[in-house]
Tab-separated table of C-alpha atoms in Angstrom:
chain	number	residue	atom	x	y	z
A	62	MET	CA	-66.226	1.402	56.707
A	63	LYS	CA	-68.346	-1.554	57.715
A	64	ILE	CA	-66.374	-3.344	60.412
A	65	GLY	CA	-67.268	-6.618	62.092
A	66	ILE	CA	-65.509	-7.206	65.389
A	67	ILE	CA	-65.541	-10.829	66.520
A	68	GLY	CA	-65.409	-10.737	70.296
A	69	ALA	CA	-66.599	-8.020	72.638
A	70	GLY	CA	-63.976	-8.324	75.371
A	71	SER	CA	-61.530	-5.617	76.376
A	72	VAL	CA	-59.738	-5.498	73.004
A	73	GLY	CA	-62.882	-5.828	70.854
A	74	GLY	CA	-64.646	-3.263	73.012
A	75	ALA	CA	-61.818	-0.728	72.762
A	76	LEU	CA	-61.532	-1.141	68.990
A	77	GLY	CA	-65.313	-0.886	68.527
A	78	ARG	CA	-65.675	2.220	70.678
A	79	GLY	CA	-62.840	3.935	68.840
A	80	TRP	CA	-64.044	3.077	65.362
A	81	ALA	CA	-67.668	3.954	66.136
A	82	ARG	CA	-66.451	7.327	67.430
A	83	ALA	CA	-64.472	7.788	64.183
A	84	GLY	CA	-67.686	7.274	62.205
A	85	HIS	CA	-67.349	3.650	61.128
A	86	GLU	CA	-70.276	1.246	61.080
A	87	VAL	CA	-69.401	-1.338	63.722
A	88	THR	CA	-71.065	-4.687	64.378
A	89	PHE	CA	-69.910	-6.895	67.238
A	90	GLY	CA	-70.114	-10.569	66.362
A	91	VAL	CA	-70.841	-12.514	69.540
A	92	ARG	CA	-72.304	-15.823	70.638
A	93	ASP	CA	-74.979	-14.190	72.788
A	94	THR	CA	-76.255	-10.749	71.792
A	95	SER	CA	-78.340	-10.545	74.990
A	96	ASP	CA	-75.217	-10.672	77.218
A	97	PRO	CA	-75.461	-7.552	79.455
A	98	LYS	CA	-71.812	-6.615	78.664
A	99	VAL	CA	-72.589	-6.691	74.963
A	100	GLN	CA	-75.809	-4.719	75.481
A	101	LYS	CA	-73.853	-2.088	77.408
A	102	LEU	CA	-71.291	-1.775	74.587
A	103	VAL	CA	-74.079	-1.443	72.029
A	104	ALA	CA	-75.838	1.227	74.063
A	105	GLU	CA	-72.626	3.209	74.602
A	106	THR	CA	-71.297	3.060	71.060
A	107	GLY	CA	-74.334	2.973	68.820
A	108	ALA	CA	-72.812	-0.164	67.296
A	109	ARG	CA	-74.861	-3.286	66.589
A	110	ALA	CA	-74.486	-6.775	67.970
A	111	ALA	CA	-75.165	-9.837	65.854
A	112	SER	CA	-74.118	-13.436	65.410
A	113	VAL	CA	-70.531	-14.008	64.324
A	114	ALA	CA	-71.734	-15.101	60.878
A	115	GLU	CA	-73.894	-12.001	60.428
A	116	ALA	CA	-71.257	-9.562	61.716
A	117	ALA	CA	-68.710	-11.044	59.329
A	118	SER	CA	-70.893	-11.350	56.235
A	119	GLY	CA	-71.971	-7.700	56.290
A	120	ALA	CA	-68.450	-6.331	56.876
A	121	GLU	CA	-65.612	-5.191	54.626
A	122	VAL	CA	-63.176	-5.561	57.532
A	123	VAL	CA	-63.384	-8.290	60.163
A	124	ALA	CA	-61.309	-7.961	63.329
A	125	LEU	CA	-60.639	-11.192	65.231
A	126	ALA	CA	-60.509	-10.010	68.832
A	127	THR	CA	-60.905	-13.439	70.332
A	128	PRO	CA	-58.869	-15.378	72.867
A	129	TRP	CA	-56.445	-17.468	70.814
A	130	GLY	CA	-58.173	-20.707	71.780
A	131	ALA	CA	-61.497	-19.499	70.368
A	132	THR	CA	-60.069	-18.149	67.127
A	133	GLN	CA	-60.289	-21.192	64.872
A	134	ASP	CA	-63.973	-21.619	65.783
A	135	ALA	CA	-64.572	-17.911	65.210
A	136	VAL	CA	-63.095	-18.148	61.713
A	137	LYS	CA	-65.299	-21.161	61.011
A	138	SER	CA	-68.417	-19.420	62.373
A	139	ALA	CA	-67.558	-16.337	60.311
A	140	GLY	CA	-68.045	-18.401	57.174
A	141	GLY	CA	-64.650	-18.406	55.522
A	142	LEU	CA	-64.024	-14.665	55.170
A	143	ALA	CA	-63.149	-14.914	51.463
A	144	GLY	CA	-61.955	-11.615	50.020
A	145	LYS	CA	-62.358	-9.739	53.290
A	146	VAL	CA	-59.730	-7.762	55.108
A	147	VAL	CA	-59.183	-9.719	58.335
A	148	PHE	CA	-57.320	-8.280	61.300
A	149	ASP	CA	-55.740	-10.936	63.481
A	150	CYS	CA	-55.531	-9.253	66.886
A	151	THR	CA	-54.793	-12.463	68.772
A	152	ASN	CA	-51.784	-13.740	70.662
A	153	PRO	CA	-51.143	-17.464	71.043
A	154	LEU	CA	-50.459	-17.272	74.765
A	155	ALA	CA	-49.570	-20.419	76.656
A	156	PRO	CA	-51.323	-21.017	79.997
A	157	ASN	CA	-50.148	-18.689	82.796
A	158	LEU	CA	-48.462	-16.478	80.189
A	159	SER	CA	-45.539	-18.886	80.328
A	160	GLY	CA	-44.771	-18.312	76.660
A	161	LEU	CA	-46.303	-18.594	73.220
A	162	THR	CA	-47.784	-21.779	71.783
A	163	HIS	CA	-46.722	-20.828	68.240
A	164	GLY	CA	-43.651	-19.034	67.005
A	165	PHE	CA	-40.227	-19.005	65.371
A	166	ASP	CA	-41.114	-20.849	62.157
A	167	THR	CA	-44.830	-20.077	62.270
A	168	SER	CA	-47.205	-17.675	64.015
A	169	ALA	CA	-50.821	-17.307	65.022
A	170	ALA	CA	-51.326	-15.006	62.041
A	171	GLU	CA	-50.075	-17.652	59.631
A	172	GLN	CA	-52.379	-20.173	61.307
A	173	VAL	CA	-55.318	-17.816	60.827
A	174	ALA	CA	-54.376	-17.373	57.174
A	175	SER	CA	-54.307	-21.156	56.777
A	176	TRP	CA	-57.835	-21.379	58.229
A	177	ALA	CA	-59.095	-18.581	55.973
A	178	PRO	CA	-56.959	-18.954	52.844
A	179	GLN	CA	-59.011	-16.501	50.781
A	180	ALA	CA	-59.009	-13.773	53.435
A	181	ARG	CA	-56.564	-10.855	53.294
A	182	VAL	CA	-55.066	-11.270	56.752
A	183	VAL	CA	-53.238	-8.470	58.552
A	184	LYS	CA	-51.635	-8.976	61.945
A	185	ILE	CA	-52.428	-5.865	63.966
A	186	PHE	CA	-53.708	-4.716	67.365
A	187	ASN	CA	-51.862	-7.482	69.204
A	188	THR	CA	-48.758	-5.719	70.547
A	189	THR	CA	-50.294	-3.534	73.235
A	190	GLY	CA	-53.048	-3.518	75.841
A	191	ALA	CA	-56.697	-2.585	75.394
A	192	ASN	CA	-56.023	0.503	77.536
A	193	ASN	CA	-53.683	1.793	74.824
A	194	MET	CA	-56.161	0.900	72.090
A	195	ALA	CA	-58.672	3.080	73.934
A	196	ASN	CA	-56.111	5.866	74.221
A	197	PRO	CA	-52.735	5.617	72.478
A	198	ASP	CA	-51.710	9.168	73.428
A	199	TYR	CA	-48.648	9.532	75.658
A	200	SER	CA	-48.362	13.241	76.422
A	201	GLY	CA	-48.823	14.173	72.800
A	202	VAL	CA	-46.838	11.245	71.378
A	203	ALA	CA	-48.835	8.527	69.604
A	204	ALA	CA	-47.948	4.954	70.495
A	205	THR	CA	-46.812	2.865	67.530
A	206	MET	CA	-49.024	0.149	66.100
A	207	PHE	CA	-46.979	-2.377	64.119
A	208	TYR	CA	-48.756	-4.475	61.522
A	209	CYS	CA	-47.838	-6.939	58.796
A	210	GLY	CA	-49.502	-8.837	55.993
A	211	ASN	CA	-49.203	-9.951	52.397
A	212	ASP	CA	-51.973	-7.814	50.820
A	213	VAL	CA	-50.932	-4.226	50.165
A	214	GLU	CA	-54.487	-2.826	50.073
A	215	ALA	CA	-55.489	-4.660	53.224
A	216	LYS	CA	-52.427	-3.229	54.977
A	217	ALA	CA	-53.317	0.292	53.846
A	218	THR	CA	-56.770	-0.201	55.394
A	219	ALA	CA	-55.145	-1.509	58.583
A	220	GLY	CA	-52.837	1.499	58.818
A	221	LYS	CA	-55.738	3.889	58.302
A	222	LEU	CA	-57.912	2.198	60.921
A	223	ALA	CA	-54.984	2.265	63.386
A	224	ALA	CA	-54.524	5.993	62.727
A	225	ASP	CA	-58.280	6.487	63.274
A	226	LEU	CA	-57.710	5.264	66.843
A	227	GLY	CA	-54.795	7.682	67.293
A	228	PHE	CA	-51.921	5.254	66.700
A	229	ASP	CA	-48.761	5.881	64.696
A	230	PRO	CA	-49.034	2.944	62.248
A	231	VAL	CA	-45.830	1.187	61.119
A	232	ASP	CA	-45.798	-1.468	58.381
A	233	ALA	CA	-43.501	-4.280	59.512
A	234	GLY	CA	-43.594	-6.289	56.274
A	235	ASN	CA	-45.185	-9.524	55.147
A	236	LEU	CA	-47.370	-11.793	57.275
A	237	GLU	CA	-44.373	-13.877	58.344
A	238	GLN	CA	-43.251	-10.883	60.421
A	239	ALA	CA	-46.010	-11.882	62.842
A	240	ARG	CA	-43.274	-14.213	64.151
A	241	LEU	CA	-41.696	-11.006	65.481
A	242	LEU	CA	-44.858	-9.100	66.445
A	243	GLU	CA	-46.262	-11.928	68.585
A	244	PRO	CA	-43.107	-12.091	70.767
A	245	LEU	CA	-43.340	-8.282	70.998
A	246	ALA	CA	-46.818	-8.699	72.462
A	247	LEU	CA	-45.478	-11.110	75.057
A	248	LEU	CA	-42.721	-8.596	75.878
A	249	TRP	CA	-45.401	-5.949	76.550
A	250	ILE	CA	-47.301	-8.392	78.772
A	251	ARG	CA	-44.172	-9.435	80.685
A	252	LEU	CA	-43.111	-5.822	81.247
A	253	ALA	CA	-46.599	-4.834	82.388
A	254	TYR	CA	-47.170	-7.772	84.720
A	255	ALA	CA	-44.041	-9.809	85.590
A	256	GLN	CA	-41.776	-6.740	85.675
A	257	GLY	CA	-44.404	-4.669	87.467
A	258	LEU	CA	-44.398	-1.682	85.130
A	259	GLY	CA	-48.177	-1.793	84.837
A	260	ARG	CA	-50.335	-1.430	81.735
A	261	GLU	CA	-49.701	2.279	81.083
A	262	ILE	CA	-46.679	1.534	78.909
A	263	ALA	CA	-46.441	1.495	75.127
A	264	PHE	CA	-43.886	0.942	72.390
A	265	LYS	CA	-42.882	3.834	70.155
A	266	LEU	CA	-40.724	3.571	67.082
A	267	MET	CA	-38.804	6.836	67.158
A	268	ARG	CA	-37.333	8.326	63.972
A	269	ARG	CA	-34.363	10.664	63.759
B	108	MET	CA	-15.140	-0.240	85.583
B	109	LYS	CA	-12.743	-2.520	83.752
B	110	ILE	CA	-14.543	-3.610	80.625
B	111	GLY	CA	-13.328	-6.091	78.030
B	112	ILE	CA	-15.062	-5.869	74.685
B	113	ILE	CA	-14.657	-8.942	72.520
B	114	GLY	CA	-14.851	-7.725	68.942
B	115	ALA	CA	-14.004	-4.315	67.553
B	116	GLY	CA	-16.630	-4.069	64.820
B	117	SER	CA	-19.372	-1.467	64.633
B	118	VAL	CA	-21.108	-2.570	67.852
B	119	GLY	CA	-17.929	-3.190	69.857
B	120	GLY	CA	-16.472	0.078	68.604
B	121	ALA	CA	-19.549	2.104	69.550
B	122	LEU	CA	-19.722	0.540	73.011
B	123	GLY	CA	-15.999	1.053	73.603
B	124	ARG	CA	-16.013	4.672	72.475
B	125	GLY	CA	-18.990	5.441	74.713
B	126	TRP	CA	-17.630	3.717	77.786
B	127	ALA	CA	-14.144	5.169	77.369
B	128	ARG	CA	-15.744	8.619	77.142
B	129	ALA	CA	-17.689	7.863	80.342
B	130	GLY	CA	-14.399	7.133	82.129
B	131	HIS	CA	-14.348	3.347	82.047
B	132	GLU	CA	-11.174	1.357	81.413
B	133	VAL	CA	-11.807	-0.387	78.106
B	134	THR	CA	-9.796	-3.175	76.499
B	135	PHE	CA	-10.749	-4.525	73.095
B	136	GLY	CA	-10.140	-8.256	72.828
B	137	VAL	CA	-9.256	-9.055	69.224
B	138	ARG	CA	-7.476	-11.699	67.194
B	139	ASP	CA	-5.029	-9.220	65.681
B	140	THR	CA	-4.118	-6.117	67.677
B	141	SER	CA	-2.129	-4.748	64.738
B	142	ASP	CA	-5.245	-4.531	62.521
B	143	PRO	CA	-5.404	-0.886	61.340
B	144	LYS	CA	-9.092	-0.619	62.313
B	145	VAL	CA	-8.239	-1.723	65.824
B	146	GLN	CA	-5.265	0.635	65.993
B	147	LYS	CA	-7.540	3.500	64.907
B	148	LEU	CA	-10.068	2.670	67.644
B	149	VAL	CA	-7.302	2.518	70.235
B	150	ALA	CA	-5.864	5.849	69.123
B	151	GLU	CA	-9.278	7.538	69.155
B	152	THR	CA	-10.524	6.192	72.468
B	153	GLY	CA	-7.443	5.756	74.629
B	154	ALA	CA	-8.603	2.166	75.127
B	155	ARG	CA	-6.225	-0.778	74.884
B	156	ALA	CA	-6.225	-3.716	72.509
B	157	ALA	CA	-5.199	-7.170	73.615
B	158	SER	CA	-5.839	-10.821	72.921
B	159	VAL	CA	-9.330	-12.081	73.724
B	160	ALA	CA	-7.958	-14.020	76.711
B	161	GLU	CA	-6.130	-10.993	78.111
B	162	ALA	CA	-9.033	-8.573	77.569
B	163	ALA	CA	-11.375	-10.981	79.358
B	164	SER	CA	-9.117	-11.969	82.245
B	165	GLY	CA	-8.448	-8.380	83.310
B	166	ALA	CA	-12.097	-7.276	83.121
B	167	GLU	CA	-15.016	-7.183	85.542
B	168	VAL	CA	-17.437	-6.915	82.630
B	169	VAL	CA	-16.976	-8.688	79.297
B	170	ALA	CA	-19.129	-7.644	76.351
B	171	LEU	CA	-19.476	-10.193	73.560
B	172	ALA	CA	-19.790	-8.005	70.469
B	173	THR	CA	-19.043	-10.759	68.008
B	174	PRO	CA	-20.906	-12.044	64.970
B	175	TRP	CA	-23.045	-14.910	66.254
B	176	GLY	CA	-21.009	-17.502	64.373
B	177	ALA	CA	-17.804	-16.413	66.150
B	178	THR	CA	-19.324	-16.283	69.628
B	179	GLN	CA	-18.727	-19.813	70.856
B	180	ASP	CA	-15.037	-19.548	69.916
B	181	ALA	CA	-14.838	-16.141	71.601
B	182	VAL	CA	-16.218	-17.589	74.836
B	183	LYS	CA	-13.694	-20.419	74.633
B	184	SER	CA	-10.809	-18.028	73.921
B	185	ALA	CA	-11.961	-15.821	76.795
B	186	GLY	CA	-11.208	-18.670	79.166
B	187	GLY	CA	-14.548	-19.541	80.692
B	188	LEU	CA	-15.570	-16.169	82.142
B	189	ALA	CA	-16.359	-17.621	85.582
B	190	GLY	CA	-17.871	-15.058	87.932
B	191	LYS	CA	-17.730	-12.253	85.390
B	192	VAL	CA	-20.585	-10.112	84.225
B	193	VAL	CA	-20.966	-11.035	80.549
B	194	PHE	CA	-23.021	-8.988	78.119
B	195	ASP	CA	-24.340	-11.019	75.217
B	196	CYS	CA	-24.789	-8.417	72.480
B	197	THR	CA	-25.194	-10.972	69.700
B	198	ASN	CA	-28.081	-11.931	67.461
B	199	PRO	CA	-28.324	-15.413	65.964
B	200	LEU	CA	-29.094	-14.174	62.464
B	201	ALA	CA	-29.667	-16.674	59.693
B	202	PRO	CA	-27.918	-16.037	56.358
B	203	ASN	CA	-29.375	-13.120	54.372
B	204	LEU	CA	-31.258	-11.979	57.496
B	205	SER	CA	-33.900	-14.554	56.590
B	206	GLY	CA	-34.667	-15.194	60.240
B	207	LEU	CA	-33.055	-16.340	63.462
B	208	THR	CA	-31.230	-19.623	63.891
B	209	HIS	CA	-32.313	-19.913	67.533
B	210	GLY	CA	-35.545	-18.916	69.199
B	211	PHE	CA	-38.925	-19.766	70.705
B	212	ASP	CA	-37.789	-22.386	73.232
B	213	THR	CA	-34.179	-21.213	73.423
B	214	SER	CA	-32.110	-18.152	72.521
B	215	ALA	CA	-28.572	-17.117	71.733
B	216	ALA	CA	-28.272	-15.784	75.286
B	217	GLU	CA	-29.183	-19.154	76.754
B	218	GLN	CA	-26.642	-20.781	74.436
B	219	VAL	CA	-23.964	-18.380	75.659
B	220	ALA	CA	-24.901	-19.175	79.250
B	221	SER	CA	-24.551	-22.885	78.477
B	222	TRP	CA	-21.038	-22.280	77.086
B	223	ALA	CA	-20.061	-20.166	80.110
B	224	PRO	CA	-22.096	-21.695	82.935
B	225	GLN	CA	-20.287	-19.770	85.676
B	226	ALA	CA	-20.616	-16.394	83.982
B	227	ARG	CA	-23.366	-13.938	84.957
B	228	VAL	CA	-24.864	-13.446	81.514
B	229	VAL	CA	-27.018	-10.448	80.624
B	230	LYS	CA	-28.610	-10.069	77.201
B	231	ILE	CA	-28.203	-6.422	76.231
B	232	PHE	CA	-27.095	-4.164	73.363
B	233	ASN	CA	-28.659	-6.434	70.745
B	234	THR	CA	-31.961	-4.689	69.940
B	235	THR	CA	-30.713	-1.650	68.071
B	236	GLY	CA	-28.008	-0.551	65.646
B	237	ALA	CA	-24.476	0.589	66.408
B	238	ASN	CA	-25.515	4.088	65.287
B	239	ASN	CA	-27.940	4.240	68.225
B	240	MET	CA	-25.338	2.841	70.607
B	241	ALA	CA	-23.103	5.732	69.545
B	242	ASN	CA	-25.960	8.171	70.069
B	243	PRO	CA	-29.260	7.043	71.592
B	244	ASP	CA	-30.677	10.572	71.753
B	245	TYR	CA	-33.799	11.282	69.682
B	246	SER	CA	-34.507	14.997	70.078
B	247	GLY	CA	-34.071	14.826	73.815
B	248	VAL	CA	-35.705	11.409	74.251
B	249	ALA	CA	-33.398	8.523	75.152
B	250	ALA	CA	-33.914	5.313	73.206
B	251	THR	CA	-34.760	2.316	75.381
B	252	MET	CA	-32.252	-0.460	75.964
B	253	PHE	CA	-33.977	-3.665	77.048
B	254	TYR	CA	-31.946	-6.238	78.919
B	255	CYS	CA	-32.546	-9.502	80.753
B	256	GLY	CA	-30.639	-11.956	82.883
B	257	ASN	CA	-30.759	-14.138	85.967
B	258	ASP	CA	-28.216	-12.304	88.163
B	259	VAL	CA	-29.634	-9.196	89.852
B	260	GLU	CA	-26.253	-7.526	90.432
B	261	ALA	CA	-25.102	-8.199	86.886
B	262	LYS	CA	-28.326	-6.649	85.602
B	263	ALA	CA	-27.801	-3.548	87.754
B	264	THR	CA	-24.347	-3.179	86.179
B	265	ALA	CA	-25.869	-3.629	82.722
B	266	GLY	CA	-28.490	-0.966	83.386
B	267	LYS	CA	-25.858	1.467	84.635
B	268	LEU	CA	-23.561	0.882	81.662
B	269	ALA	CA	-26.519	1.380	79.288
B	270	ALA	CA	-27.355	4.651	81.035
B	271	ASP	CA	-23.693	5.698	80.719
B	272	LEU	CA	-24.184	5.553	76.944
B	273	GLY	CA	-27.347	7.666	77.198
B	274	PHE	CA	-29.937	4.873	76.971
B	275	ASP	CA	-33.109	4.518	79.012
B	276	PRO	CA	-32.473	1.031	80.477
B	277	VAL	CA	-35.455	-1.321	80.963
B	278	ASP	CA	-35.150	-4.656	82.771
B	279	ALA	CA	-37.161	-7.242	80.811
B	280	GLY	CA	-36.790	-10.099	83.302
B	281	ASN	CA	-34.843	-13.351	83.412
B	282	LEU	CA	-32.471	-14.611	80.733
B	283	GLU	CA	-35.242	-16.579	79.030
B	284	GLN	CA	-36.716	-13.244	77.939
B	285	ALA	CA	-33.903	-13.153	75.378
B	286	ARG	CA	-36.388	-15.264	73.382
B	287	LEU	CA	-38.324	-11.990	73.048
B	288	LEU	CA	-35.404	-9.548	72.761
B	289	GLU	CA	-33.742	-11.429	69.890
B	290	PRO	CA	-36.892	-11.270	67.716
B	291	LEU	CA	-37.080	-7.567	68.645
B	292	ALA	CA	-33.595	-7.147	67.184
B	293	LEU	CA	-34.705	-8.794	63.964
B	294	LEU	CA	-37.736	-6.454	63.896
B	295	TRP	CA	-35.367	-3.452	64.093
B	296	ILE	CA	-33.250	-4.905	61.279
B	297	ARG	CA	-36.281	-5.646	59.093
B	298	LEU	CA	-37.732	-2.163	59.626
B	299	ALA	CA	-34.389	-0.514	58.898
B	300	TYR	CA	-33.546	-2.533	55.784
B	301	ALA	CA	-36.456	-4.528	54.298
B	302	GLN	CA	-39.029	-1.826	55.104
B	303	GLY	CA	-36.662	0.944	54.081
B	304	LEU	CA	-36.966	3.077	57.201
B	305	GLY	CA	-33.189	3.271	57.503
B	306	ARG	CA	-31.042	2.911	60.604
B	307	GLU	CA	-32.049	6.154	62.331
B	308	ILE	CA	-34.941	4.476	64.142
B	309	ALA	CA	-35.120	3.266	67.723
B	310	PHE	CA	-37.549	1.649	70.122
B	311	LYS	CA	-38.818	3.613	73.107
B	312	LEU	CA	-40.880	2.188	75.921
B	313	MET	CA	-43.153	5.089	76.807
B	314	ARG	CA	-44.725	5.394	80.250
B	315	ARG	CA	-47.913	7.236	81.117
């Protein structure tokens, strides 16, 4: 698939490496394609780097791997995203990880959908660290990647692209369920940092 | 330990059976000790049944295994719970499981703590079904039981009593983290029911 990844930080980088390795055509959408970090990613993955608008317009799937505060601008720069499958990988983290800025009766994902009303938004790749996106294998057990959204086809694409990275994909329902998946992300962060468990932890939904 | 369990429904019953089996002295605090369901539990477990006030006053640990709507009354009937370790096993579910009635900048656990300000409240036994409390084993892997609270000793007791049931206990931080554990409970419920995965699912925090 043709995938545009907006943002080339730790999450965008991990997703892009994984999908390029799985044979997808990846373009990183960034503000500055000459940034040495971006150039390094491009050299390592065989992916391209382009403007946000270009990365989005040529893609079937656009992954928003931006800091929450940069996400509304990224959607605007991406040119509306009508009809595209859009992965919202963000978390609306308050300063100092003190909490979330959105939640309970809304979510970052629902905000994104309001900014891009014709996009097919899926919340995914927000509930674990970039280290797990690079390698979701825990001694032969695949970490779970929860996702949610209102478009059945877009969710099928999301599940497949999560499996391509080695995740066990689990559909958590409609986009409103992002109100549960964003707190789950903060739980991962709190366990890793505040509770001192470190980043080599991952959620698994076990089945009996 | 002397444990009072307020409520003898599916969650209270599973906790009481498990702790009685582990050698703890369990008393179910109920409105009507002559209720046949309660009598059956008592006969099966060797536990006692008593009034809510009596079950609480004789216990070191009091588990609130009540429907959310009955919890404030249960705390009142329990007589204040000063100094006791109190497990809040509730979830503030909105009618028809449409969401939570509390969250984001508060939680059921924080409400309970406000009703029983001298109790040592731990949020625990809310993020999975009674079936998993009865048996948290998934082919040799123990399901995780997350808990949080502000009293270190009370949390150590909570972790031990979760392990006594066969859970892998994970400390998620201070009581405010209930704002994350209550949405996690709703995620379990939504996956089990709305997403059709059924109740034989459980969260595991994997470590690498």
